[in-house]
């Protein structure tokens, strides 16, 4: 069956559609041919795929061929079964007849003979020649057609159709297409089943010795080609996939491996898209095919089908994977292939695949993710081609023209050298070329970078080419060479330049050397070849490569440096552009950097700078500092050449921001000197420079600074400088940002003086203006270095935590300042609430209580006001206000009216004790049992105005006025205990203690007023002297005096009422200043322990035992009280005694009255105060009436009548009247609207 390969390929190349046979029984084909062929191709066809599922095909191609054609007649039976796919898929029988007898006798038997072949799918087309105007002929034609249908059609299948020659209807063509498709579908199913059965039989014999891959291939591709002609491309592709899998399994089988191929001229050009590159007969080998040609043939068939399916993305995806896998196969057979065959084939394969897929791909037809993936594959193909092309160029001496960038180094240093069986030798007539190459090598000098950066060049080779080439020479290995040369030459690992590797002199080689096996085939034969120099390796590789490369365009791109750079840029731009349109945009940016390197070398600094900026942005964003250190100096040099001062400054700062280990100290100092030089030079357009990665800042560790609204202060900020030397900041401004209120604009911290930052950590103290309430974090740092404005707004972390270079990066940032809202920051209160001694120097305690605020440096101003006096000659004492009894007391000096607080009282509650004396010129007056003491006595109240200045700049002021109660030690009340028959009165003096202290009475005497005399001791001492008498706090003590009335005339009686008796008490006090009254503050040692004198005036008058007047409230009206209604209030006043006995009234015939009423409850319509006449005789009466109006309803207190000039003890029934009266609500009122 393998003998039919040539015929099979010829048939395949000449046939691309199905055949429909035409059996022309009645010689009608010339007449109907035009009409039939005009309806080709069929617009829509329905076929069954391999799994018998319906598939709709558009524009189905077919061809009508007569059965008498030579293309169908000249076939042998064996060929028909083997190439069954080319046989007709339907047979159309053309007949016509105008007579029934003729049909029965002639036409019908002939048709029976034609259709008796079961292998053919047929149908009959009856052509009617009857003219439409000839009814007789039309009827006869219809009868014949009816009889034809009866004889050749059945209920299961209609096999006949009628074609009117003169008036063909549109339905006929639809019927014709339907019958053709039905025949093709049935034939296709039958033949597919046949091929599958045959393929299955061969598959079962695959592991048997008699199995032949060529036979399997012909059957499998026949089925695939049949599906392809039927437009069932998916099924055809599946067959090719299965064929490829079967072939690879066969190749891997032991004993089945054949010659690889690829040694013919032109094989270096990949034929991935050209299945007819070589005839199958040329690649067949025994019972199989050569792998090199056959695998490419299968992929070409697959790609052809994928393009027909409009799936260029899959072609690119499969193609890239195929190139990678096939490249590995080439590497396995590299020693039997031409020099660099692998690299050249990969380059041509990638380029052909890129151009083919790009031409078939239309944007917008695929989904967005598919489109991006397609461009990613295009970029991978370009990138792979680019790397292989660079390897070829390096082999022929173009390495010095390549940029030793990180990308190129990473690609080429991992790409192995070619591994031929024998490294090519230098042609005999190539001495001039060797000299030219050596000259180029010697003249090549490494390019110096800007700022004098010295960096070891990155390698572009996996190992030293000189060593690798000589190792693969036929008669000398690298191991032998090193041993022969005493090991004096140490080769580099590929990181240096090839030109730096020099071989030692051959004269040092010993004359006799033991022969040993070479690494490549061959043995030493006694003589040692001279090792090849690098220039010779380049020339040998170039000549060998020239014989390998058959593509003129590829060789032209390797013919000169200019052509190489042009091709290099083309491949790099192609890869970059496709990567930019795919997911892998970073790869595109990196390749932009390679393009920029070429532009930079040729002086196109503008375009180079734009590409370098994208590369630097990528490296910086990814944190690849090592790569950034390679590219950033080139960008800086471009910017300096273009006079881009802003960009150049930014690049210098970014270079300084990189890891210190990437550059030498002198290089970093050069960066800083450039920054300082430009900063102090005249810049055309000064722009702000971001130094966030170089100058960083943070608040000091610990709690944040706490201030209150309106407080200024100072804030310590830690700065970290990444400059290698000291840097002077001419001005500095640091903003604060509110945490919870982003709209709040905080006042910035600023320093107008120059600040010098040393490398590493620096602490700077900045003035803090008053801020609004809130929590603040450090915001943006701005300032100037010369004329350069800079800004920084980030934190950094450098070095270990315990080093000086460590600075935390806080998320969220820690607040450095807390400003509290206006709140009580301090509280001033009196230390005691009980009374102190009046007219004596007492310690007045003031409690100073800070409320979460420091009072450091606070000053207290004391203004005593009237009635108070500070004892300035004495110290002021201050102690801690705590429960500890052993708290120390510190004496403070009083400067005028101000007291400065010590530091220990900054955050602790404390008490300030100030010696103050309350001055009172009024003599204390006692009370009698007739007129008892009032409950409230405000005579001893004094006020102290306090003002406390505190805060960072004494900007906080707290003012408060404290009320301090001063009082006498006693309140004296008197009563006549008994009246003896002899006129002696026993006067009891009751002493009420007014202070929270123990009072000790040592002596007491009474200076009586005129009209009274002592009956006991003449010195006025009490009758019983139980002294000293101790009076406890808030207790009472009594002293009994014996007095009597003296003889007075009428003139002296007037003086008796006006004169007072004086009670004198000598006492001592024992108390604590923290509780209340205490011993007076001594002015010196002589003042300590002295007794105190208390004097009180007593009013003595004749005892009154009976009332003089009676006041009564008269009943209210029986109708009751109601709001807003007038009511008359009446009182009756009656004299109970005659005037002669009334010694209290001077105007005995008049009485002063006064009506008191609550203004919210009552409105008084009459006079509230006046005089009424009342006779001085006993029993005289008078009524006092007044009009009132109730204002509120409910139980209210009625107006009260009082007699101001008459003592209450002489009035009976006072207050007169009820306590509450009931007032009814007002009567309801209503109004009516009367219509007009």
mmCIF file of N, CA and C in Angstrom, residues 400-481:
data_model
loop_
_atom_site.group_PDB
_atom_site.id
_atom_site.type_symbol
_atom_site.label_atom_id
_atom_site.label_comp_id
_atom_site.label_asym_id
_atom_site.label_seq_id
_atom_site.Cartn_x
_atom_site.Cartn_y
_atom_site.Cartn_z
ATOM 1 N N UNK A 400 29.565 42.212 20.934
ATOM 2 C CA UNK A 400 29.891 43.552 21.428
ATOM 3 C C UNK A 400 28.835 44.575 21.066
ATOM 4 N N UNK A 401 27.978 44.277 20.112
ATOM 5 C CA UNK A 401 26.910 45.201 19.718
ATOM 6 C C UNK A 401 25.615 44.967 20.473
ATOM 7 N N UNK A 402 25.636 44.016 21.367
ATOM 8 C CA UNK A 402 24.419 43.710 22.136
ATOM 9 C C UNK A 402 24.479 44.395 23.491
ATOM 10 N N UNK A 403 23.336 44.881 23.907
ATOM 11 C CA UNK A 403 23.221 45.509 25.214
ATOM 12 C C UNK A 403 23.214 44.416 26.284
ATOM 13 N N UNK A 404 24.164 44.538 27.225
ATOM 14 C CA UNK A 404 24.217 43.555 28.303
ATOM 15 C C UNK A 404 23.229 43.940 29.403
ATOM 16 N N UNK A 405 21.983 43.917 29.034
ATOM 17 C CA UNK A 405 20.904 44.284 29.951
ATOM 18 C C UNK A 405 20.476 43.057 30.746
ATOM 19 N N UNK A 406 19.737 43.258 31.830
ATOM 20 C CA UNK A 406 19.273 42.095 32.599
ATOM 21 C C UNK A 406 18.393 41.156 31.779
ATOM 22 N N UNK A 407 17.558 41.718 30.892
ATOM 23 C CA UNK A 407 16.699 40.859 30.087
ATOM 24 C C UNK A 407 17.491 40.019 29.115
ATOM 25 N N UNK A 408 18.401 40.638 28.388
ATOM 26 C CA UNK A 408 19.225 39.880 27.451
ATOM 27 C C UNK A 408 20.107 38.875 28.176
ATOM 28 N N UNK A 409 20.643 39.272 29.306
ATOM 29 C CA UNK A 409 21.496 38.361 30.053
ATOM 30 C C UNK A 409 20.716 37.155 30.551
ATOM 31 N N UNK A 410 19.506 37.398 31.040
ATOM 32 C CA UNK A 410 18.702 36.282 31.549
ATOM 33 C C UNK A 410 18.341 35.311 30.434
ATOM 34 N N UNK A 411 18.074 35.841 29.234
ATOM 35 C CA UNK A 411 17.681 34.980 28.115
ATOM 36 C C UNK A 411 18.866 34.202 27.556
ATOM 37 N N UNK A 412 19.964 34.875 27.308
ATOM 38 C CA UNK A 412 21.092 34.231 26.630
ATOM 39 C C UNK A 412 21.944 33.397 27.574
ATOM 40 N N UNK A 413 22.039 33.806 28.830
ATOM 41 C CA UNK A 413 22.878 33.026 29.743
ATOM 42 C C UNK A 413 22.256 31.683 30.092
ATOM 43 N N UNK A 414 20.993 31.515 29.873
ATOM 44 C CA UNK A 414 20.345 30.220 30.110
ATOM 45 C C UNK A 414 20.141 29.432 28.829
ATOM 46 N N UNK A 415 20.545 29.986 27.698
ATOM 47 C CA UNK A 415 20.407 29.308 26.416
ATOM 48 C C UNK A 415 21.716 28.595 26.092
ATOM 49 N N UNK A 416 21.700 27.279 25.952
ATOM 50 C CA UNK A 416 22.964 26.553 25.751
ATOM 51 C C UNK A 416 23.562 26.824 24.382
ATOM 52 N N UNK A 417 24.849 26.567 24.298
ATOM 53 C CA UNK A 417 25.538 26.706 23.028
ATOM 54 C C UNK A 417 25.135 25.573 22.081
ATOM 55 N N UNK A 418 25.312 25.779 20.787
ATOM 56 C CA UNK A 418 25.101 24.646 19.867
ATOM 57 C C UNK A 418 26.063 23.508 20.211
ATOM 58 N N UNK A 419 25.597 22.293 19.954
ATOM 59 C CA UNK A 419 26.397 21.128 20.305
ATOM 60 C C UNK A 419 26.633 20.256 19.070
ATOM 61 N N UNK A 420 27.415 20.747 18.126
ATOM 62 C CA UNK A 420 27.726 19.893 16.970
ATOM 63 C C UNK A 420 28.674 18.775 17.361
ATOM 64 N N UNK A 421 28.706 17.752 16.523
ATOM 65 C CA UNK A 421 29.648 16.669 16.804
ATOM 66 C C UNK A 421 31.079 17.185 16.784
ATOM 67 N N UNK A 422 31.398 18.030 15.847
ATOM 68 C CA UNK A 422 32.725 18.646 15.751
ATOM 69 C C UNK A 422 32.522 20.134 15.488
ATOM 70 N N UNK A 423 33.137 20.963 16.306
ATOM 71 C CA UNK A 423 33.017 22.410 16.083
ATOM 72 C C UNK A 423 33.679 22.767 14.748
ATOM 73 N N UNK A 424 33.016 23.592 13.948
ATOM 74 C CA UNK A 424 33.579 23.894 12.612
ATOM 75 C C UNK A 424 34.949 24.549 12.711
ATOM 76 N N UNK A 425 35.748 24.260 11.711
ATOM 77 C CA UNK A 425 37.111 24.802 11.650
ATOM 78 C C UNK A 425 37.153 26.018 10.742
ATOM 79 N N UNK A 426 38.263 26.734 10.856
ATOM 80 C CA UNK A 426 38.435 27.953 10.063
ATOM 81 C C UNK A 426 38.836 27.551 8.644
ATOM 82 N N UNK A 427 38.165 28.095 7.653
ATOM 83 C CA UNK A 427 38.579 27.800 6.271
ATOM 84 C C UNK A 427 40.003 28.293 6.029
ATOM 85 N N UNK A 428 40.718 27.668 5.121
ATOM 86 C CA UNK A 428 42.129 28.066 4.902
ATOM 87 C C UNK A 428 42.279 29.489 4.386
ATOM 88 N N UNK A 429 41.322 29.961 3.619
ATOM 89 C CA UNK A 429 41.468 31.276 2.995
ATOM 90 C C UNK A 429 40.773 32.383 3.782
ATOM 91 N N UNK A 430 40.593 32.201 5.090
ATOM 92 C CA UNK A 430 39.837 33.171 5.903
ATOM 93 C C UNK A 430 40.731 33.943 6.844
ATOM 94 N N UNK A 431 42.002 34.063 6.544
ATOM 95 C CA UNK A 431 42.916 34.777 7.447
ATOM 96 C C UNK A 431 42.571 36.258 7.551
ATOM 97 N N UNK A 432 42.157 36.864 6.447
ATOM 98 C CA UNK A 432 41.795 38.287 6.495
ATOM 99 C C UNK A 432 40.568 38.510 7.376
ATOM 100 N N UNK A 433 39.672 37.598 7.270
ATOM 101 C CA UNK A 433 38.471 37.724 8.107
ATOM 102 C C UNK A 433 38.816 37.571 9.581
ATOM 103 N N UNK A 434 39.741 36.671 9.897
ATOM 104 C CA UNK A 434 40.151 36.493 11.290
ATOM 105 C C UNK A 434 40.801 37.768 11.810
ATOM 106 N N UNK A 435 41.652 38.383 11.000
ATOM 107 C CA UNK A 435 42.289 39.629 11.427
ATOM 108 C C UNK A 435 41.259 40.731 11.664
ATOM 109 N N UNK A 436 40.260 40.793 10.802
ATOM 110 C CA UNK A 436 39.211 41.812 10.981
ATOM 111 C C UNK A 436 38.444 41.579 12.286
ATOM 112 N N UNK A 437 38.161 40.318 12.570
ATOM 113 C CA UNK A 437 37.446 40.011 13.812
ATOM 114 C C UNK A 437 38.300 40.336 15.027
ATOM 115 N N UNK A 438 39.591 40.027 14.970
ATOM 116 C CA UNK A 438 40.460 40.338 16.095
ATOM 117 C C UNK A 438 40.569 41.837 16.318
ATOM 118 N N UNK A 439 40.582 42.564 15.239
ATOM 119 C CA UNK A 439 40.635 44.025 15.385
ATOM 120 C C UNK A 439 39.378 44.545 16.078
ATOM 121 N N UNK A 440 38.270 43.991 15.695
ATOM 122 C CA UNK A 440 37.003 44.419 16.332
ATOM 123 C C UNK A 440 37.018 44.070 17.819
ATOM 124 N N UNK A 441 37.526 42.874 18.151
ATOM 125 C CA UNK A 441 37.556 42.451 19.549
ATOM 126 C C UNK A 441 38.467 43.357 20.369
ATOM 127 N N UNK A 442 39.630 43.694 19.805
ATOM 128 C CA UNK A 442 40.570 44.526 20.553
ATOM 129 C C UNK A 442 40.080 45.950 20.706
ATOM 130 N N UNK A 443 39.361 46.434 19.729
ATOM 131 C CA UNK A 443 38.872 47.817 19.792
ATOM 132 C C UNK A 443 37.620 47.954 20.644
ATOM 133 N N UNK A 444 37.010 46.846 20.962
ATOM 134 C CA UNK A 444 35.776 46.916 21.753
ATOM 135 C C UNK A 444 36.114 47.286 23.189
ATOM 136 N N UNK A 445 35.535 48.343 23.672
ATOM 137 C CA UNK A 445 35.727 48.785 25.055
ATOM 138 C C UNK A 445 34.368 48.839 25.726
ATOM 139 N N UNK A 446 34.303 48.415 26.971
ATOM 140 C CA UNK A 446 33.007 48.475 27.679
ATOM 141 C C UNK A 446 32.545 49.912 27.846
ATOM 142 N N UNK A 447 31.294 50.122 27.617
ATOM 143 C CA UNK A 447 30.724 51.472 27.726
ATOM 144 C C UNK A 447 30.700 51.913 29.182
ATOM 145 N N UNK A 448 31.159 53.149 29.404
ATOM 146 C CA UNK A 448 31.156 53.711 30.757
ATOM 147 C C UNK A 448 29.803 54.344 31.036
ATOM 148 N N UNK A 449 29.310 54.087 32.215
ATOM 149 C CA UNK A 449 28.011 54.621 32.594
ATOM 150 C C UNK A 449 28.155 55.992 33.219
ATOM 151 N N UNK A 450 27.039 56.667 33.254
ATOM 152 C CA UNK A 450 26.983 57.994 33.859
ATOM 153 C C UNK A 450 27.315 57.895 35.342
ATOM 154 N N UNK A 451 27.773 58.997 35.927
ATOM 155 C CA UNK A 451 28.191 59.113 37.321
ATOM 156 C C UNK A 451 29.435 58.275 37.618
ATOM 157 N N UNK A 452 30.105 57.736 36.580
ATOM 158 C CA UNK A 452 31.284 56.916 36.819
ATOM 159 C C UNK A 452 30.975 55.603 37.502
ATOM 160 N N UNK A 453 29.803 55.064 37.232
ATOM 161 C CA UNK A 453 29.403 53.806 37.866
ATOM 162 C C UNK A 453 30.234 52.667 37.288
ATOM 163 N N UNK A 454 30.815 51.903 38.156
ATOM 164 C CA UNK A 454 31.617 50.754 37.759
ATOM 165 C C UNK A 454 30.853 49.495 38.157
ATOM 166 N N UNK A 455 30.494 48.726 37.147
ATOM 167 C CA UNK A 455 29.687 47.545 37.414
ATOM 168 C C UNK A 455 30.179 46.405 36.525
ATOM 169 N N UNK A 456 30.200 45.219 37.060
ATOM 170 C CA UNK A 456 30.632 44.054 36.307
ATOM 171 C C UNK A 456 29.618 43.766 35.208
ATOM 172 N N UNK A 457 30.080 43.615 33.948
ATOM 173 C CA UNK A 457 29.121 43.384 32.856
ATOM 174 C C UNK A 457 28.356 42.089 33.069
ATOM 175 N N UNK A 458 27.082 42.124 32.715
ATOM 176 C CA UNK A 458 26.256 40.930 32.828
ATOM 177 C C UNK A 458 26.612 39.953 31.705
ATOM 178 N N UNK A 459 26.540 38.663 31.967
ATOM 179 C CA UNK A 459 26.931 37.679 30.956
ATOM 180 C C UNK A 459 25.858 37.520 29.888
ATOM 181 N N UNK A 460 26.311 37.211 28.692
ATOM 182 C CA UNK A 460 25.418 36.895 27.581
ATOM 183 C C UNK A 460 25.628 35.467 27.092
ATOM 184 N N UNK A 461 26.301 34.641 27.883
ATOM 185 C CA UNK A 461 26.611 33.286 27.450
ATOM 186 C C UNK A 461 26.515 32.356 28.640
ATOM 187 N N UNK A 462 26.094 31.129 28.402
ATOM 188 C CA UNK A 462 26.003 30.174 29.521
ATOM 189 C C UNK A 462 27.361 29.738 30.032
ATOM 190 N N UNK A 463 28.341 29.721 29.187
ATOM 191 C CA UNK A 463 29.715 29.400 29.560
ATOM 192 C C UNK A 463 30.629 30.090 28.548
ATOM 193 N N UNK A 464 31.903 30.065 28.819
ATOM 194 C CA UNK A 464 32.836 30.773 27.949
ATOM 195 C C UNK A 464 32.847 30.090 26.584
ATOM 196 N N UNK A 465 32.564 30.862 25.545
ATOM 197 C CA UNK A 465 32.507 30.303 24.198
ATOM 198 C C UNK A 465 33.853 29.733 23.774
ATOM 199 N N UNK A 466 34.911 30.373 24.177
ATOM 200 C CA UNK A 466 36.240 29.895 23.808
ATOM 201 C C UNK A 466 36.467 28.487 24.338
ATOM 202 N N UNK A 467 36.100 28.242 25.526
ATOM 203 C CA UNK A 467 36.264 26.909 26.123
ATOM 204 C C UNK A 467 35.346 25.904 25.457
ATOM 205 N N UNK A 468 34.080 26.305 25.224
ATOM 206 C CA UNK A 468 33.111 25.383 24.644
ATOM 207 C C UNK A 468 33.502 24.991 23.225
ATOM 208 N N UNK A 469 33.959 25.932 22.429
ATOM 209 C CA UNK A 469 34.324 25.614 21.045
ATOM 210 C C UNK A 469 35.545 24.710 20.984
ATOM 211 N N UNK A 470 36.559 25.015 21.772
ATOM 212 C CA UNK A 470 37.763 24.184 21.752
ATOM 213 C C UNK A 470 37.508 22.809 22.346
ATOM 214 N N UNK A 471 36.586 22.736 23.282
ATOM 215 C CA UNK A 471 36.270 21.426 23.860
ATOM 216 C C UNK A 471 35.655 20.495 22.831
ATOM 217 N N UNK A 472 34.920 21.076 21.864
ATOM 218 C CA UNK A 472 34.251 20.260 20.867
ATOM 219 C C UNK A 472 35.083 20.085 19.588
ATOM 220 N N UNK A 473 36.298 20.482 19.646
ATOM 221 C CA UNK A 473 37.160 20.217 18.482
ATOM 222 C C UNK A 473 37.490 18.734 18.408
ATOM 223 N N UNK A 474 37.865 18.335 17.253
ATOM 224 C CA UNK A 474 38.024 16.892 17.015
ATOM 225 C C UNK A 474 39.187 16.296 17.781
ATOM 226 N N UNK A 475 40.256 17.028 17.989
ATOM 227 C CA UNK A 475 41.472 16.414 18.542
ATOM 228 C C UNK A 475 41.958 17.064 19.826
ATOM 229 N N UNK A 476 41.136 17.890 20.501
ATOM 230 C CA UNK A 476 41.589 18.531 21.733
ATOM 231 C C UNK A 476 40.395 18.822 22.613
ATOM 232 N N UNK A 477 40.424 18.382 23.839
ATOM 233 C CA UNK A 477 39.340 18.643 24.788
ATOM 234 C C UNK A 477 39.781 19.690 25.782
ATOM 235 N N UNK A 478 38.815 20.301 26.417
ATOM 236 C CA UNK A 478 39.139 21.360 27.382
ATOM 237 C C UNK A 478 39.869 20.808 28.583
ATOM 238 N N UNK A 479 39.466 19.608 28.993
ATOM 239 C CA UNK A 479 40.136 19.024 30.153
ATOM 240 C C UNK A 479 41.609 18.756 29.873
ATOM 241 N N UNK A 480 41.895 18.190 28.706
ATOM 242 C CA UNK A 480 43.289 17.925 28.355
ATOM 243 C C UNK A 480 44.070 19.221 28.240
ATOM 244 N N UNK A 481 43.434 20.216 27.680
ATOM 245 C CA UNK A 481 44.146 21.467 27.456
ATOM 246 C C UNK A 481 44.558 22.091 28.785
#
